[in-house]
């Protein structure tokens, strides 16, 4: 066998191993990625599955525990909100009227039991309107100020 | 000022458009006069963009809220450094930065002093100017950094506290500089393909820019990871976020390109791969821009939803389709010049490494675009977790280490010499022993053991190469005439008493060995940086552990080989920031090691809290502490994270920078055929005889 063919064989082995590992990794880690509205629409089908859902926290729904290890809120949807209950470390800038991505399990009736919340890194490429920023985070900030000491 | 800035942008648009047209047209018609007007127009475009950048910088520094951009991203309370850093925070500013950097790099490339003017410089300059025109057009028609405020506000919206970090002063502009740099190899590849000038000289022309862009983009990514590690407070530095992937993919393909280009240069092979990678790498830079600006992903990073992102996607598609079409059209010219002679040669190792790099880049691309693609394909959008990327990183990373480790002892076109083979066997055996030592030291993970052994092998092979080369110099004639042995091969033999005698009183010969192949050793130093990176990633991924607890004032806990005493919570005021910090006294074996103060900061503007972590860093591990909140009784909720070998990760960037600096350091002028730079441009690979060594002194062997 020529050196070129041996190299091709080695390349195929590397590619094969990579694809196999990619398959294993994908099988173990894939999730449906839904908007709050899609989640509500397919709640019956998706009940019990792990999902990642994106949406905007509805005004007047965010409640953060004094220890800041639990949060409950609703993600805005067309007619009714999608309820979310999260446990674990919460992001600093978690506030109403900001976009979040929640990772967790969908329970019935439509409730996402989240274990991870991601917020978009503020003003990386587009600043928010001043009024929204302050009004949104003030509630949370005041709560935290009360609970720090 | 805003009006002046808008006129200057318009001038840059017209000048860059003319420069692109004139440079390409003049090259086609061989019209020297038109070519000169093209260069002049390019200069005008660069000057106009420099002036616009100067205006924006001044407006940011002085908080001139007449500019809509300044009002959106700064406030009076910001320090001037962070106010100026808002230049690259917003969409319009970052586009301006990119366009300005590209225009300056294009001019630097066009007028860089060289012995002879390469025939592809004209068309390549034209293509670069076409890209400057594209970026300027996007600014003029869709994202104007000079737009005036409709009503001048008294105060600006300010900058997010999380972006007020020293790494943010460097990370974004350095990444943009990397993107701009990759445009030059791409333009040269496209010009070479279009002009059918596919000799090795275009590689010689593009190679310094490939290395520059590779280093700069790599450093930019690393500084971004460092920012995430120190600012986001979750104890990690990489989350396989779509935007992170966006910058990593061109760096991976760029790494493959740098190596594939060497195989073309020295062996006349991997030509189609080199051309394809040159186009793809810059294409992926546009893909990264598409990711950050299209709004199609939800990510840790914020995105604006605008048509701008799609313009970059169209450009990327045009580049890839055009590049692929040209490669197919030139496939006969791009055929390899000979068969691969040995499986144990340097080009084989490079080819395997390139396969691994491209596979990793392809995986990251598939994982990133799966979210928008899966919707139309399977009805529901699907997202893949970090396990997907990490599982692919294991085989590809091991192949990369396996091909990097023996590289110093491999030769172009031939198997290693007898001495080289002996060293490979010795070093491999020592690596197995080192791996076993790591096992006895407590390391149990097979991947960790493999990485430790391969890292040892890489260090051993490099040491063996330097030793053999220095020995060859020591046994040669004294350097009286200023000539040094070219050293294309490792001397056959074994260390002897005679050799040791030859070394006595001649320490400068070791330095001579290093300096005679400075560029080659600089390349190997960059390999050392990769090994450090691998050690850092492996150590911090496999050995990380954390502990979260509530501590009362004065309480002591023993964890991770340390004794940690929580002294209490202290509050203090900084300008515009209320600081609440937890004081921790860290000791080992009864001796105090350090004081750490993880904190929560309340930024008065915007009433936003941020978590500020505190780290005690050593070469062995990072002790990372987070303060979540305090209770009424003075106790604090804290998290301790032990991250092994993270410092190696950051050090890898500095080692790569040192290696690149050594590589770029100008060579001393020599006469005749030994003069570096006189070779390949004048003597392309095709003209070298089979018996001529495939290397030049001071360059890669």
Tab-separated table of N, CA and C in Angstrom, chain A residues 10-11 13-15 17-18, chain B residues 348-357 359 392-406 454 530:
chain	number	residue	atom	x	y	z
A	10	UNK	N	-5.666	6.469	7.357
A	10	UNK	CA	-5.555	7.087	8.686
A	10	UNK	C	-6.567	8.227	8.822
A	11	UNK	N	-6.718	9.009	7.747
A	11	UNK	CA	-7.692	10.104	7.758
A	11	UNK	C	-9.105	9.576	7.938
A	13	UNK	N	-9.944	6.803	9.423
A	13	UNK	CA	-10.089	6.328	10.805
A	13	UNK	C	-10.384	7.511	11.735
A	14	UNK	N	-9.622	8.607	11.554
A	14	UNK	CA	-9.841	9.802	12.389
A	14	UNK	C	-11.257	10.346	12.171
A	15	UNK	N	-11.653	10.422	10.880
A	15	UNK	CA	-12.986	10.947	10.574
A	15	UNK	C	-14.063	10.036	11.161
A	17	UNK	N	-13.827	7.990	13.750
A	17	UNK	CA	-13.859	8.128	15.215
A	17	UNK	C	-14.553	9.431	15.607
A	18	UNK	N	-14.271	10.481	14.837
A	18	UNK	CA	-14.879	11.778	15.151
A	18	UNK	C	-16.395	11.728	14.963
B	348	UNK	N	2.977	14.259	6.140
B	348	UNK	CA	1.907	13.331	6.530
B	348	UNK	C	1.301	13.765	7.858
B	349	UNK	N	2.196	14.135	8.797
B	349	UNK	CA	1.708	14.582	10.106
B	349	UNK	C	0.832	15.830	9.934
B	350	UNK	N	1.282	16.733	9.061
B	350	UNK	CA	0.505	17.961	8.837
B	350	UNK	C	-0.851	17.645	8.214
B	351	UNK	N	-0.842	16.717	7.243
B	351	UNK	CA	-2.105	16.369	6.588
B	351	UNK	C	-3.092	15.796	7.607
B	352	UNK	N	-2.594	14.935	8.493
B	352	UNK	CA	-3.480	14.352	9.513
B	352	UNK	C	-3.995	15.433	10.461
B	353	UNK	N	-3.085	16.328	10.858
B	353	UNK	CA	-3.497	17.420	11.753
B	353	UNK	C	-4.533	18.298	11.067
B	354	UNK	N	-4.332	18.567	9.773
B	354	UNK	CA	-5.298	19.399	9.033
B	354	UNK	C	-6.662	18.723	8.991
B	355	UNK	N	-6.662	17.397	8.809
B	355	UNK	CA	-7.939	16.659	8.803
B	355	UNK	C	-8.638	16.847	10.155
B	356	UNK	N	-7.855	16.692	11.241
B	356	UNK	CA	-8.455	16.830	12.584
B	356	UNK	C	-8.993	18.242	12.797
B	357	UNK	N	-8.247	19.241	12.367
B	357	UNK	CA	-8.677	20.633	12.554
B	357	UNK	C	-9.947	20.927	11.762
B	359	UNK	N	-12.145	18.725	10.757
B	359	UNK	CA	-13.264	17.985	11.365
B	359	UNK	C	-13.812	18.731	12.581
B	392	UNK	N	-16.268	15.438	20.527
B	392	UNK	CA	-15.478	15.514	19.287
B	392	UNK	C	-14.080	16.071	19.572
B	393	UNK	N	-14.008	16.906	20.574
B	393	UNK	CA	-12.715	17.496	20.928
B	393	UNK	C	-11.724	16.420	21.371
B	394	UNK	N	-12.220	15.332	21.932
B	394	UNK	CA	-11.304	14.306	22.455
B	394	UNK	C	-10.514	13.630	21.326
B	395	UNK	N	-11.173	13.004	20.315
B	395	UNK	CA	-10.353	12.359	19.267
B	395	UNK	C	-9.536	13.354	18.450
B	396	UNK	N	-10.145	14.483	18.107
B	396	UNK	CA	-9.410	15.443	17.264
B	396	UNK	C	-8.241	16.057	18.045
B	397	UNK	N	-8.462	16.362	19.305
B	397	UNK	CA	-7.393	16.938	20.124
B	397	UNK	C	-6.251	15.963	20.293
B	398	UNK	N	-6.576	14.683	20.484
B	398	UNK	CA	-5.510	13.680	20.641
B	398	UNK	C	-4.715	13.517	19.344
B	399	UNK	N	-5.422	13.547	18.205
B	399	UNK	CA	-4.702	13.459	16.919
B	399	UNK	C	-3.773	14.668	16.757
B	400	UNK	N	-4.269	15.832	17.147
B	400	UNK	CA	-3.434	17.047	17.036
B	400	UNK	C	-2.193	16.927	17.913
B	401	UNK	N	-2.365	16.429	19.123
B	401	UNK	CA	-1.199	16.272	20.008
B	401	UNK	C	-0.251	15.200	19.464
B	402	UNK	N	-0.848	14.128	18.943
B	402	UNK	CA	-0.042	13.014	18.424
B	402	UNK	C	0.783	13.439	17.213
B	403	UNK	N	0.262	14.357	16.422
B	403	UNK	CA	1.012	14.824	15.248
B	403	UNK	C	1.958	15.973	15.602
B	404	UNK	N	1.620	16.720	16.653
B	404	UNK	CA	2.474	17.847	17.055
B	404	UNK	C	3.720	17.348	17.788
B	405	UNK	N	3.535	16.322	18.638
B	405	UNK	CA	4.628	15.887	19.511
B	405	UNK	C	5.900	15.499	18.745
B	406	UNK	N	5.828	14.623	17.728
B	406	UNK	CA	7.082	14.215	17.075
B	406	UNK	C	7.561	15.178	15.993
B	454	UNK	N	1.652	12.627	25.997
B	454	UNK	CA	1.938	13.278	24.717
B	454	UNK	C	2.613	14.636	24.923
B	530	UNK	N	0.800	25.314	22.028
B	530	UNK	CA	-0.371	24.456	21.811
B	530	UNK	C	-0.429	23.358	22.874
